[in-house]
XYZ file of C-alpha atoms in Angstrom:
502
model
C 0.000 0.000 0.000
C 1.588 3.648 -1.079
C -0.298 6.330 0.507
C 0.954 10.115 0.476
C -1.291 12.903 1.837
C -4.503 10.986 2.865
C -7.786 13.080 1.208
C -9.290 15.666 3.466
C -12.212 14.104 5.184
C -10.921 10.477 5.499
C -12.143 8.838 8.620
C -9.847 7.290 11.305
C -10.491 3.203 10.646
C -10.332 0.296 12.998
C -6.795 -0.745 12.239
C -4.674 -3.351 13.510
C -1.339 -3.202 12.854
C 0.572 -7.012 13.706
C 3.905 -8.020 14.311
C 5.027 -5.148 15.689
C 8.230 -4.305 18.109
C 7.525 -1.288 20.245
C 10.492 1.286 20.360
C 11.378 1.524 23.864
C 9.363 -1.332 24.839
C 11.520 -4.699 24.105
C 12.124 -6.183 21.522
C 8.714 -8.957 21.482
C 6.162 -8.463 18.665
C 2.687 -7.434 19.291
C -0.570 -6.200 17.685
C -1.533 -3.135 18.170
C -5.433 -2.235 18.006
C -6.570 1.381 16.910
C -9.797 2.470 17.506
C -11.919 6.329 17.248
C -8.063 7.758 16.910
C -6.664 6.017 19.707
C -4.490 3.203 20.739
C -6.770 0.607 22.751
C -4.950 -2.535 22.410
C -1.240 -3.731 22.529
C -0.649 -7.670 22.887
C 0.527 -10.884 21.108
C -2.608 -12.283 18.518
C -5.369 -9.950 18.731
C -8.628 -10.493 16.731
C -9.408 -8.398 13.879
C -12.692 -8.282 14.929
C -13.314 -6.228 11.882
C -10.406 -3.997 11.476
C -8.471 -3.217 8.471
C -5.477 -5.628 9.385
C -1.609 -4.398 8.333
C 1.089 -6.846 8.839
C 4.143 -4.843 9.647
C 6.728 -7.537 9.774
C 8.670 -6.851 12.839
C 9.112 -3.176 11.568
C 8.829 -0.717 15.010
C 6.392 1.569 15.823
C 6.763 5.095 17.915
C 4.839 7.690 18.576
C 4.787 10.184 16.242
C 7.598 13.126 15.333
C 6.825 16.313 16.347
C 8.998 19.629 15.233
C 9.084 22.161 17.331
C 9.770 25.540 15.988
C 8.909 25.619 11.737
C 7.921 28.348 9.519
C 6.079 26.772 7.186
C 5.428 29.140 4.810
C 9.126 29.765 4.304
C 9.711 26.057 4.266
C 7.450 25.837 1.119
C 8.835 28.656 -0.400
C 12.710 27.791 -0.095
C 12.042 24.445 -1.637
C 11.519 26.660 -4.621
C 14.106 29.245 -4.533
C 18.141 29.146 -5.510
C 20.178 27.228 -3.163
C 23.328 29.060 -1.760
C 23.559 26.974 0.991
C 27.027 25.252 -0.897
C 28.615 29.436 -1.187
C 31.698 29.648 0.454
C 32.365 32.795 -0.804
C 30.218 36.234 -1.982
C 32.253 35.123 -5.376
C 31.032 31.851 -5.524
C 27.461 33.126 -4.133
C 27.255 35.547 -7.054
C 28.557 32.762 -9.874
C 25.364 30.974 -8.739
C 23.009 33.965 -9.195
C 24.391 34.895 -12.864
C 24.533 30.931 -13.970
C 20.727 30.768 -12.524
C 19.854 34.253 -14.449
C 21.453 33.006 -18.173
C 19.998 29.497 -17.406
C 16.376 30.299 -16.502
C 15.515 34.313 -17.120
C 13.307 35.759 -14.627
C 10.015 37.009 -15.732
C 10.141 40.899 -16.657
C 9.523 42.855 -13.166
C 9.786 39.737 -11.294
C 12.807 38.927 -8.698
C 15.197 36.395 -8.516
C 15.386 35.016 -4.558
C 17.803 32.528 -3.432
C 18.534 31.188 0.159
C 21.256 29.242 2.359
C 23.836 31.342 2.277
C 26.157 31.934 5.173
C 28.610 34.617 5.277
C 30.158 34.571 8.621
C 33.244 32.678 7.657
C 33.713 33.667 3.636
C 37.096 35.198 3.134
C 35.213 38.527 1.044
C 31.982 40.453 2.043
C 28.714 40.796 0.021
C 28.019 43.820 -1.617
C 25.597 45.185 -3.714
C 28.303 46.202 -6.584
C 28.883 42.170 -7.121
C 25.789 40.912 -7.160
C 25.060 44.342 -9.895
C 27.759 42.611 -11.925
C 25.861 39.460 -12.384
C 22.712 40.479 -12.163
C 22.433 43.336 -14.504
C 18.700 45.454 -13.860
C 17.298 42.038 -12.221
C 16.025 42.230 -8.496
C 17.896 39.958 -6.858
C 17.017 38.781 -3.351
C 19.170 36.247 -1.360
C 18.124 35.237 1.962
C 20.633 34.302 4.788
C 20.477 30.728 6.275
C 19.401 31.847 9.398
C 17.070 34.311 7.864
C 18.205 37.249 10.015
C 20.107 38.732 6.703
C 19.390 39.578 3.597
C 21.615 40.369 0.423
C 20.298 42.669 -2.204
C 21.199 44.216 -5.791
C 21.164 47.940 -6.769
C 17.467 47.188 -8.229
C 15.833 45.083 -5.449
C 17.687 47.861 -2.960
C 15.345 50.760 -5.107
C 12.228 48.538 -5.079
C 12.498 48.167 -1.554
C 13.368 51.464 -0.134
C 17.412 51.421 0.371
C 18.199 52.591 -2.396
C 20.963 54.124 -0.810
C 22.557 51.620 1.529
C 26.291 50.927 0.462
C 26.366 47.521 0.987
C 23.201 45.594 0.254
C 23.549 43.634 2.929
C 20.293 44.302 5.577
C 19.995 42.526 8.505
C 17.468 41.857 11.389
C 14.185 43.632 10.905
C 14.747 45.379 7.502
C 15.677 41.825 6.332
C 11.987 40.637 7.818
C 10.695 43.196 5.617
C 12.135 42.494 2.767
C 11.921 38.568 3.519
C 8.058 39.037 3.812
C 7.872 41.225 0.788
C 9.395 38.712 -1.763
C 7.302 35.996 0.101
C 3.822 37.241 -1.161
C 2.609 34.805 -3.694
C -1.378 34.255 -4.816
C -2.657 32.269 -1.749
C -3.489 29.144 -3.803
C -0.170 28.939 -5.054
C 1.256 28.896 -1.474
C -1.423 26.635 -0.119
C -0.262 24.262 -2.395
C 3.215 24.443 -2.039
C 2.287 23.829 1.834
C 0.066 20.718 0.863
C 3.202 19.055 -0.500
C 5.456 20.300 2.379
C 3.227 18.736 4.476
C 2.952 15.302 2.525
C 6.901 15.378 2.566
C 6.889 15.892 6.468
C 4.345 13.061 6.930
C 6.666 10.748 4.978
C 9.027 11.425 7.387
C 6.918 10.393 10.224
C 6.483 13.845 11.706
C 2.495 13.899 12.658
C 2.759 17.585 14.020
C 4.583 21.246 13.938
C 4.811 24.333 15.696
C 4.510 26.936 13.271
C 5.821 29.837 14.251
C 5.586 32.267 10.799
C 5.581 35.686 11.850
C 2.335 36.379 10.654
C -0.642 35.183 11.750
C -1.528 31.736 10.467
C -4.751 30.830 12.316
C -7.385 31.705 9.373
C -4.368 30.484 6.741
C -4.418 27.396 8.246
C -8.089 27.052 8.523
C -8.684 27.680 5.216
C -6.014 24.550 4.152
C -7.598 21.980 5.883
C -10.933 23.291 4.318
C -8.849 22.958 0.707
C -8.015 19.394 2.077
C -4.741 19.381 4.186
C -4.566 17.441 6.474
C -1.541 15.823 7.054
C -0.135 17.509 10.533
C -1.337 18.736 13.277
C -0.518 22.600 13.444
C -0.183 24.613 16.719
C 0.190 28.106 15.402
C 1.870 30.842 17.077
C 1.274 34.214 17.743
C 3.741 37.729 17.628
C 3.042 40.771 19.170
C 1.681 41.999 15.809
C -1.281 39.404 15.658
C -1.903 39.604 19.920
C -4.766 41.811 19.762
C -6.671 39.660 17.425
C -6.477 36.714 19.075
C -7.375 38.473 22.476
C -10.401 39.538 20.928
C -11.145 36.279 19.288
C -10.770 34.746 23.203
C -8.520 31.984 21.598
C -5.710 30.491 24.610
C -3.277 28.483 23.569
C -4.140 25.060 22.817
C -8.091 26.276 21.865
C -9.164 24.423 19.071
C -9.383 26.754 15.831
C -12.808 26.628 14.639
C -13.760 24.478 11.563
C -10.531 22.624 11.589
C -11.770 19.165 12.902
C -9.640 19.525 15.939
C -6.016 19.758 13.616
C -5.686 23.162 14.113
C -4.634 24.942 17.458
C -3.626 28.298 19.448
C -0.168 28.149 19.386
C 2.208 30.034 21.701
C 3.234 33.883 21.896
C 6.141 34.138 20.162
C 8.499 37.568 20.946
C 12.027 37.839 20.124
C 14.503 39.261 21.826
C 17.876 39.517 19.877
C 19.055 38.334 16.624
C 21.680 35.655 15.497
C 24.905 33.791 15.723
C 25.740 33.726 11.962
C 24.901 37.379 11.628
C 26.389 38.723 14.581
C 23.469 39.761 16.009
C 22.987 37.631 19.195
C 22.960 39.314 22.225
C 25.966 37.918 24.451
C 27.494 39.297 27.684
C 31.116 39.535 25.322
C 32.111 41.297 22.763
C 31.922 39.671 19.511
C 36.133 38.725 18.734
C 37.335 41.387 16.309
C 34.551 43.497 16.854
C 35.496 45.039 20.051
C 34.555 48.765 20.601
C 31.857 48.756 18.030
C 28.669 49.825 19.575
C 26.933 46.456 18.142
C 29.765 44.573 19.543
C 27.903 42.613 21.820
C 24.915 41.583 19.416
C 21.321 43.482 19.418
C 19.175 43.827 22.273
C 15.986 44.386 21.018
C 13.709 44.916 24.655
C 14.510 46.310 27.513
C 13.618 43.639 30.724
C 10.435 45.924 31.825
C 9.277 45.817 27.883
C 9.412 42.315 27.965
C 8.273 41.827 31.177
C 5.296 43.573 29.826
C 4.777 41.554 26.568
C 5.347 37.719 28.797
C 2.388 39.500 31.927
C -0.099 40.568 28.820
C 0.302 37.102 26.574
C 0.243 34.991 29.607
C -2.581 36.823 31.564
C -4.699 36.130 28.673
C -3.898 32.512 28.456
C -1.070 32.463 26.320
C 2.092 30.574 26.991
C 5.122 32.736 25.715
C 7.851 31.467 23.739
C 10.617 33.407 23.545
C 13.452 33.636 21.020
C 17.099 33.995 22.305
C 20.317 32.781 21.149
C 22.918 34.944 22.892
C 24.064 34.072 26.560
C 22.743 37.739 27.598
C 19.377 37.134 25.887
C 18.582 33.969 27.631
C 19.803 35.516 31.013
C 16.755 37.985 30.065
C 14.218 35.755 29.348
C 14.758 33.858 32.178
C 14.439 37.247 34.316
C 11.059 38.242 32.615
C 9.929 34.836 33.048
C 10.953 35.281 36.602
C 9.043 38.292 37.223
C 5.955 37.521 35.537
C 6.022 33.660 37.285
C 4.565 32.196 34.170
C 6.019 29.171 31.818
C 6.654 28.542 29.080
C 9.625 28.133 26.576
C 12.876 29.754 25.414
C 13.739 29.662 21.856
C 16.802 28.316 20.532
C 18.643 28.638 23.792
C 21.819 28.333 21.991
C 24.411 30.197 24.162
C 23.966 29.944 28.020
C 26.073 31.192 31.065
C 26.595 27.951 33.331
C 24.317 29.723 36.185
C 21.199 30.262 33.928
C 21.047 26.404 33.110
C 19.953 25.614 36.482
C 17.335 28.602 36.323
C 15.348 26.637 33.477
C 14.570 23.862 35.117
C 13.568 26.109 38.386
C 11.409 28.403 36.825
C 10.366 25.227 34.213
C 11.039 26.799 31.173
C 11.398 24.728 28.437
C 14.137 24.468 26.050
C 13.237 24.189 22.607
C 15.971 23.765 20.607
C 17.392 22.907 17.106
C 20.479 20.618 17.081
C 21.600 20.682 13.486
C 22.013 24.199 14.067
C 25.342 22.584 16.053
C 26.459 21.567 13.346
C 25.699 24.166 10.717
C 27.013 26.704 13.210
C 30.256 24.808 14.846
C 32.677 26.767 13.073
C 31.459 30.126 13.117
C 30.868 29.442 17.245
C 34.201 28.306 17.049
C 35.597 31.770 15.939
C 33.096 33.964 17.250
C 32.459 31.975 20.740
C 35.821 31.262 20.844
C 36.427 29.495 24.771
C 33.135 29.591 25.218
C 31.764 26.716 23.271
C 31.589 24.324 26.324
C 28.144 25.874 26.658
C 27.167 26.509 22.996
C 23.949 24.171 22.352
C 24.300 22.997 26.018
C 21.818 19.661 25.512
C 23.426 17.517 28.225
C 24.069 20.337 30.632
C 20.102 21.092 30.189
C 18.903 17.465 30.383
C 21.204 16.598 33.584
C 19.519 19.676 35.004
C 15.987 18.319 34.580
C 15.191 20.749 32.054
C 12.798 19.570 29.711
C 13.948 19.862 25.697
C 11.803 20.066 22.570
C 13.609 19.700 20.020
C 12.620 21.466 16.436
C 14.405 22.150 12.877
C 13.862 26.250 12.507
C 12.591 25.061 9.172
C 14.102 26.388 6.733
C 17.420 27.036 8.950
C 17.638 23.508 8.912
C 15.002 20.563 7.480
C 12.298 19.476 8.583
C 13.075 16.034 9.574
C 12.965 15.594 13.040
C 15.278 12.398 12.492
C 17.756 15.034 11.450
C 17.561 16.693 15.182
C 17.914 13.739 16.978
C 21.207 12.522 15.040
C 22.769 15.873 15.530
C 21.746 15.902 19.684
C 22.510 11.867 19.716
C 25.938 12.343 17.918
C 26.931 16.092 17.753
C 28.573 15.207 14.593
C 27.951 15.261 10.558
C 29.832 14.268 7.680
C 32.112 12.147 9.212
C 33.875 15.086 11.185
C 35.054 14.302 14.832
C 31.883 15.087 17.081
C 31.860 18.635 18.697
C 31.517 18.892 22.227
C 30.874 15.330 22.491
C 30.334 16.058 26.277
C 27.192 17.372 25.093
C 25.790 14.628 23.418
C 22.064 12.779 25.047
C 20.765 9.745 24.781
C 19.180 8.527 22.006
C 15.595 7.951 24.561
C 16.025 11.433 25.599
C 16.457 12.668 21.951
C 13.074 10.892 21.146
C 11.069 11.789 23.553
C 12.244 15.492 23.092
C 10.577 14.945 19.891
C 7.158 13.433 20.904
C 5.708 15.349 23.339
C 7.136 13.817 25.872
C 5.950 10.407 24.945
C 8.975 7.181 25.038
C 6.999 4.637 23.774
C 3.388 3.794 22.508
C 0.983 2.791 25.112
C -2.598 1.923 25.129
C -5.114 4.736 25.144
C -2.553 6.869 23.964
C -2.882 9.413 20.660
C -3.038 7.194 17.577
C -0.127 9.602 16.223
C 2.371 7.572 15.107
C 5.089 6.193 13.235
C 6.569 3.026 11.799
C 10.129 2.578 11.006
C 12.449 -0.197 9.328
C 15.036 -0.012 12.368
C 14.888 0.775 15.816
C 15.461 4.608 16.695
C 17.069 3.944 19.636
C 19.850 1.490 18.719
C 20.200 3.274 14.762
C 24.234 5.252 13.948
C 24.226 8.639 12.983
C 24.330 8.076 9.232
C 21.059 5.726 10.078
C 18.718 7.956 12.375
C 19.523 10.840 9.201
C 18.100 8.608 6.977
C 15.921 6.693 8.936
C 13.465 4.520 6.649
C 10.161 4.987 7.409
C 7.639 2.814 6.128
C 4.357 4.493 7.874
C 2.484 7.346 9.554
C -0.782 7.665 11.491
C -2.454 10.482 12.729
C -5.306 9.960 14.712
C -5.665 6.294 13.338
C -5.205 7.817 10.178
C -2.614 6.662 7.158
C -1.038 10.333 6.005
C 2.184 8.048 4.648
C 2.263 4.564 4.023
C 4.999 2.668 1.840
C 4.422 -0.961 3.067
């Protein structure tokens, strides 16, 4: 049976799936009974008593993958767009552009938009004046990995109000701006660019995201799984921007969206609070190496504590948990603070760089961790360089989980892909690519790694969500190079076949 994107409106069967080994429950087949979306049978030759029966052979079956912190739009559109990613220089960034251009012409007043690239450690800057010798009177729009920067021509600088900046190179919120500009496409078109990001997420056995686009994706999403996706489940988070509406709408998070059939939820109140490691930006207690006496040395602080304080006491007064973005060592010292003095939970962000004292202070205050491990590896060498001595508590996952934090972990799709399989190879090995593992010291256990990417759940167990996921080996015992490309041969949600290759 090959099933990809079940039809909207598909009913949850009786299904029983037999032969099955349940991860992180021995190794001893059994049948396991679905029934109204949930699991409410797991032993050795149950009837069929009218089920749709599914021998899985011994394959094992989880719960399924959740991811954490997405932006789904963007996911769907960079799928699309010219791949920098493989740049290691502005040269070799700009070669790409100019082959793309002569290759496949660009529409007359239409832009050309590429992502991926990463400029922290190329040996020459961007500037507008090289991508103007490539590009010619084309916009040309190239979005940083980590989305925080953006890299413009002469002609997308005009059409986008700088024309005057000398580099080309925005960053932080003028880079949102332009981000979101060149992201506007006919809603139909995205919608179905999201359809198939969410099939290819289902194949992968993820059953649910956390979509955290900065605009408001409540009546977006509604109006998908009216079109017919329904794939994921979709918590759907909320920024400053978009907290008034909501208020008034007296949504909370985790309220049901309206006309969604239950796949569709409040998401958390998202507010961020500095930028980026790549760019620079991240608010640390150092200065940046090299950068020393600048006044931006130290990263951007975008709130003051009493501002933020503020935002946390409004969102979480009105039944909003807050989830707040911070990557620098200073910036999660400040979140913690706010969260502090408001007394509410909720999460933290990326939580990439931490002072030694504030680990201690998440689990107190029981603030989650949500964080993104193949950002470890994507960002090893520029921490390296621009953490320099401090790298012992770069991406801190150990330190966190010894604490009795709790971790979520999450791809920052498109920062990194959506594959949740992905995120637990990088926290599991803290390698890629055969290089020697990076603060190995920081590595966790492949059960911890799962279960930071379920919910919470280890293992399937009866009455439990029929969200889950069938795979040729067992998660916990797979190598690196196996839980990357993990093979997996099914996903339910709700009782429900999204994927199916069996």
């Amino acid at each position: 049976m090959t099933v990809v994107g079940a039809p909207g409106g598909e009913e949850a069967r009786r299904t029983l799936l037999r032969d099955v080994r349940l991860v992180g429950g021995g190794p001893a087949p059994v049948d396991a009974l679905l029934d109204g979306g949930r699991v409410v049978a797991l032993a050795s030759g149950l009837a069929p008593d009218g089920a749709e029966v599914h021998d899985l052979d011994g394959r094992w079956l989880a719960p399924g993958l959740w991811d954490s912190h997405v932006h789904m739009d963007q996911w769907a559109l960079v799928r699309r767009r010219l791949d920098l990613s493989g740049a290691r220089s502005a040269a070799e960034a700009a070669t790409l552009v100019g082959e793309r251009l002569r290759s496949r012409p660009v529409e007359a007043g239409s832009s050309l938009v590429g992502y991926g690239f990463q400029d922290a450690l190329w040996p020459d800057a961007p500037s507008r004046a090289l991508l103007d010798s490539v590009a010619g009177d084309v916009p040309v729009v190239l979005v940083s990995n980590d989305l925080h920067s953006v890299w413009l021509d002469s002609a997308a600088l005009a059409r986008h109000g700088h024309a005057d900046h000398p580099t080309g190179l925005l960053r932080e919120q003028p880079a949102f701006d332009v981000s979101a500009a060149v992201s506007v496409v006919p809603d139909d078109l995205l919608d179905s660019w999201v359809d198939e990001a969410v099939d290819a997420a289902a194949a992968r056995g993820v059953v649910g995201v956390v979509d955290l686009e900065m605009t408001l994706g409540l009546d977006r999403w509604a109006r998908r799984v009216a079109g017919g996706t329904r794939g994921l489940r979709i918590r759907a988070g909320v920024y400053p921007r978009g907290l008034d509406t909501v208020v008034a709408r007296g949504l909370r998070t985790g309220d049901v969206v309206p006309g969604t059939d239950g796949l569709v939820t409040t998401g958390p109140f998202k507010i961020i609070t500095d930028g980026s490691l790549g760019t620079r930006t991240a608010w640390c207690h150092d200065p940046y190496p090299g950068l020393e006496g600048d006044p931006a040395a130290r990263g951007l602080r975008i709130y003051e504590t009493d501002e933020l304080v503020g935002w946390l006491r409004r969102a979480s007064s009105a039944g909003l948990v807050p989830a707040v973005h911070a990557i620098g060592d200073a910036a999660n010292a400040q979140a913690l603070d706010a969260f502090e003095q408001v007394g509410c939970a909720g999460s933290i962000e990326h939580a990439q760089l931490l002072d030694a004292r504030d680990v201690e202070r998440f689990a107190r205050l029981g603030v989650v961790a949500s964080v993104q491990p193949e950002h470890a590896m994507d960002d090893r060498d520029v921490a390296d360089r621009y953490w320099a001595g401090r790298t012992g508590r770069a991406f801190a996952f150990e330190s966190l989980v010894a604490a009795g934090v709790r971790l979520q972990l999450g791809s920052d799709a498109p920062v990194a892909p959506l594959d949740p399989w992905v995120a637990m190879a990088a926290a599991v090995s803290r390698s890629r690519d055969g290089r020697e593992p990076w603060h190995p010291e920081q590595r966790v256990v492949a059960s911890a790694a799962l279960a930071a990417s379920t919910g919470g759940r280890s293992t399937v167990e009866v009455d439990s969500v029929a969200d889950l996921v069938v795979t040729e080996l067992d998660p916990l015992a797979a190598s690196d190079v196996e839980l990357r490309g993990m093979p997996v041969s099914g996903t339910l949600l709700g009782g429900r076949w999204t994927h199916a290759d069996l």
